[in-house]
Amino acid sequence: MTPLLKVENISKFYGRRIGCKDVNFDLYPGEVMGIVGESGSGKSTLLNCLAGHLNPEIGEVLFEMRDGAMRDTVTMSEPERRMLSRTDWAFVHQHARDGLRMNVSAGGNVGERLMAVGARHYGNIRENAIDWLGRVEISDTRVDDRPSQFSGGMQQRLQIARNLVTGPRLVFMDEPTGGLDVSVQARLLDLVRGLVREMGLSAIIVTHDLAVVRLLADRLMVMKDGHVVETGLTDQVLDDPQHAYTQLLVSSVLQV
Amino acid sequence: MIEIKNLSKTFTLHNQGGVIIPVMQGAELTVAPGKCVALTGASGAGKSTLMRMIYGNYLSAGGSILVGGVDVVTAEPREIMALRREVLGYVSQFLRVVPRVPTLDVVADPLLAVGVDSDTARDRARDLLARLNIPERLWSLSPTSFSGGEQQRVNIARGFAHTYPAMLLDEPTASLDAVNRETVLSLIEEAKAGGAAIIGIFHDEAARDRVCDREIDVSVYTPNVTKGAA
Amino acid sequence: MSDYNFAYLDEQTKRMIRRAILKGLAIPGYQVPFASREMPMPYGWGTGGVQVSAATLTPADTLKVIDQGADDTTNAVSIRKFFEKTAGVATTEETGAASIIQTRHRIPEEDLREDQILVYQVPIPEPLRFLEPSEIETRKMHSLEEYGLMHVKLYEDIAKHGAIATSYAYPVKVEGRYVMDPSPIPKFDNPKMEMAAIQLFGAGREQRIYALPPYCKVVSLDFEDFPFEASKADHACDMCGATDSYLDEVIMDDSGGRMFVCSDTDYCTGRRQAGHIGAQAAAASAALEETAV
């Protein structure tokens, strides 16, 4: 098996300040990797470098294209990268309103990616949108409502539907459960987990919530001050942390 | 099937003055297919630690753990994930599941993960839940709200859903009533008959005597606790 | 001749605008930025169209100005007078007699010729603005041909109204490349945009010029199962009886009386002079004859 994503020596600086430095990893098809660390640890910077939202100063992000060739997405042309982000990639924002068009109906939000890649049959687009709303547990009676009329959890589920409708192969998630009630979080996690397995998705999830990664991620990467301090199997890193910072992080979690 | 050589383990407590605790040294263990080995030793001797190391949950300091040809000590996370999916089962004492998932799906999950079709997987799950006397009306509910005993039985059903060639059992019969204990023991015997190599921790001596072919006292591999440079 | 430079603008400015126009013609549908000048009229009254007309006019031209198809509304009359005074050019209300026609919200019914230029007044040139407020983003979308959003707008229409309810400023794709706002003309006029004359679009406040060279391919966006329809009121003109022209609905009294008349006044007049007569005009002249007797 060959990796879907090969990250090599990614470094990003903000002036003299380190965003993230010397990050290396391979992500294989179907793998879910969590990136944890406190605010300012560089995890969101890294995610944005990987997803093409930020340009790293050093390093390569090699992605396996549909023809099997590995292409560096850092140096690829912008149209190509934007095409990837509409087709093979998905990005789930922490705040649903950053990832949704709030003045467009739920159906239009889900349909946009289809129309962006050339779908021109209204009936099919709508049917597809309703199907996806169902898969994220939003009733088809809400298809013409705007996201502003949805609860936070529903908005987040709509964002996921909007992202997954084109059958991406790699999903980036930035604190996908941040700001949601615990009960709503559980439902969302269950949903994401099911979709990941069903669609064979690879995913990179940035979060500071260790419970989220324990449930969703196969592997874990712990970041501090822009550096990766520990990597490994998720339950191993959480149950037998090796680095001082990870031990502190794990022991700081309140037990329920 | 399972071959452990010169295995060692230390814990370094960075946030408590860098104390280094060696907990295992020179552990050796081999389990052939169809055999069951019991880990014994006083509480704290490292039985659970060893099990967790074999499962890849704890990182070993040295040595090797070959399970079906894969060395857990040096394997990549995805290799361990594949090993856990296909080869190495683990029945822990606690059920850890995603909230909201129905019991039937929790039990069928390991089968779905190895590509068994949904109907076959659910049939197998129903069969196991029935054998372990989980009332059918509970199957569509999430086990998170079940009693401790029910959760444990769901956990066992899940652990035995897929026929793993190697299994780790942590107190599988603890706090079960006689009927369910009997079911679990027969599940273990069936697994052995199917060629599974099993390592278990049993406080229940009668159970241990019945299913285990050998006992290993883990405390012989436990070094004296020494203080690191604090 | 007046004391103004010919057609009000100085020669440098006209040259600058002509360069923008030529660039626009070279890249059909592309919005060319230009340094829009203050004109002696408020924004929204056609400052963009006026600057394009000023840069296009020559002393030999004959100018026609229409507002919603009519030659005799305030906006049309003011602009016509403006150029009579500042350029001293001949003006006309006859479509066929004009060499340059400045228009707000309509295309004349009569087919235009290769020796004519149609100048549109444009309020908001950016068709993507409805859904994407960022100019940086919309420019990028144009350059990368990312036009999915345009169909989102049409999707919303159908979802809400059961049909594409956009009836004016209906987006078009030009020569298979740029998506363009045809200015707020009724969608009835969209098919006419594939014409023999040059079409120039000026947006004064937004400082953009774009253009369609003659016989340019202009396709109205739609869905396979909701194809584009050039709709109009299902009626004949009550004055001239035309069934093929775009109609205005005119309320006649407080009791619901109304009539449909051609929005293109020159077209209607021409037909009536040629002897065509609509339902209400016929009834009125019959009534008049009766009183005369």
Coordinates of N, CA, C and O in Angstrom, one line a residue, chain A residues 6 9 13 20 24 32 38 43 45 67 84 86 89 100 103 105 125 136 141-142 144 153 177 187 198-199 211 236:
Chain A
K6 N 2.1 12.3 1.8 CA 3.4 12.3 2.4 C 3.8 13.7 2.7 O 3.9 14.6 1.9
N9 N 9.1 17.5 5.9 CA 9.9 18.7 6.4 C 9.1 20.0 6.4 O 9.6 21.0 6.0
F13 N 6.9 29.8 9.1 CA 7.3 30.8 10.1 C 6.4 32.1 9.9 O 6.0 32.4 8.8
C20 N 5.1 26.2 12.6 CA 5.4 24.7 12.8 C 6.7 24.4 12.1 O 7.1 25.1 11.2
N24 N 7.0 15.8 9.7 CA 7.1 14.7 8.7 C 6.1 13.6 9.1 O 6.0 13.3 10.3
V32 N -7.0 7.6 10.0 CA -7.5 8.9 10.6 C -6.4 9.3 11.6 O -6.1 8.5 12.5
E38 N -2.0 22.3 22.8 CA -2.7 23.4 23.3 C -2.8 24.5 22.2 O -2.1 24.4 21.2
K43 N -0.8 23.5 15.7 CA -1.6 22.4 15.0 C -2.5 23.0 13.9 O -2.6 22.3 12.8
T45 N -1.9 25.8 12.3 CA -1.0 26.2 11.2 C -0.6 25.1 10.3 O -0.7 25.2 9.1
D67 N -4.6 9.6 -10.6 CA -3.9 8.7 -11.6 C -2.8 8.0 -10.9 O -2.0 7.3 -11.5
L84 N -8.6 20.5 -6.4 CA -8.4 19.4 -5.4 C -9.3 19.7 -4.2 O -10.0 18.8 -3.7
R86 N -12.0 21.2 -4.1 CA -13.4 21.0 -4.4 C -13.8 19.5 -4.7 O -15.0 19.2 -4.7
W89 N -10.4 16.8 -1.7 CA -10.2 17.2 -0.4 C -11.5 17.8 0.2 O -12.4 18.3 -0.5
L100 N -19.9 27.4 5.6 CA -21.3 27.3 4.9 C -21.6 28.7 4.3 O -21.0 29.7 4.7
N103 N -26.5 32.5 3.6 CA -27.7 33.0 2.9 C -28.2 32.1 1.8 O -28.9 32.5 0.9
S105 N -29.8 28.1 0.9 CA -30.5 27.0 1.5 C -29.6 25.8 1.8 O -28.5 25.7 1.2
I125 N -29.3 17.1 -8.7 CA -28.6 17.9 -7.6 C -29.4 17.8 -6.3 O -28.9 17.6 -5.2
V136 N -26.6 12.8 7.1 CA -26.1 13.5 8.3 C -27.3 13.8 9.2 O -27.2 14.7 10.1
T141 N -37.3 17.8 5.0 CA -38.2 18.9 5.1 C -37.4 20.2 5.3 O -37.9 21.3 5.2
R142 N -36.1 20.1 5.7 CA -35.3 21.3 6.0 C -34.5 21.7 4.8 O -33.6 22.6 4.9
D144 N -34.9 23.3 2.1 CA -34.9 24.7 1.6 C -34.7 25.8 2.7 O -34.8 27.0 2.5
G153 N -25.3 22.1 16.1 CA -24.9 20.7 15.7 C -25.4 20.5 14.3 O -24.7 19.8 13.5
T177 N -15.7 19.5 16.7 CA -16.8 19.4 17.8 C -16.7 20.6 18.7 O -17.4 20.7 19.7
R187 N -23.1 12.7 19.0 CA -23.8 12.3 17.8 C -22.9 12.6 16.6 O -22.9 11.8 15.6
E198 N -17.4 4.0 6.1 CA -18.3 3.7 5.0 C -17.6 4.1 3.7 O -17.6 3.5 2.7
M199 N -17.0 5.3 3.7 CA -16.4 5.9 2.5 C -15.0 5.6 2.4 O -14.3 6.0 1.4
A211 N -10.7 13.2 24.2 CA -11.7 12.2 24.0 C -12.1 12.1 22.5 O -12.5 11.0 22.1
Q236 N -2.0 4.2 22.5 CA -0.7 4.1 23.1 C -0.2 5.4 23.6 O 0.3 5.6 24.7

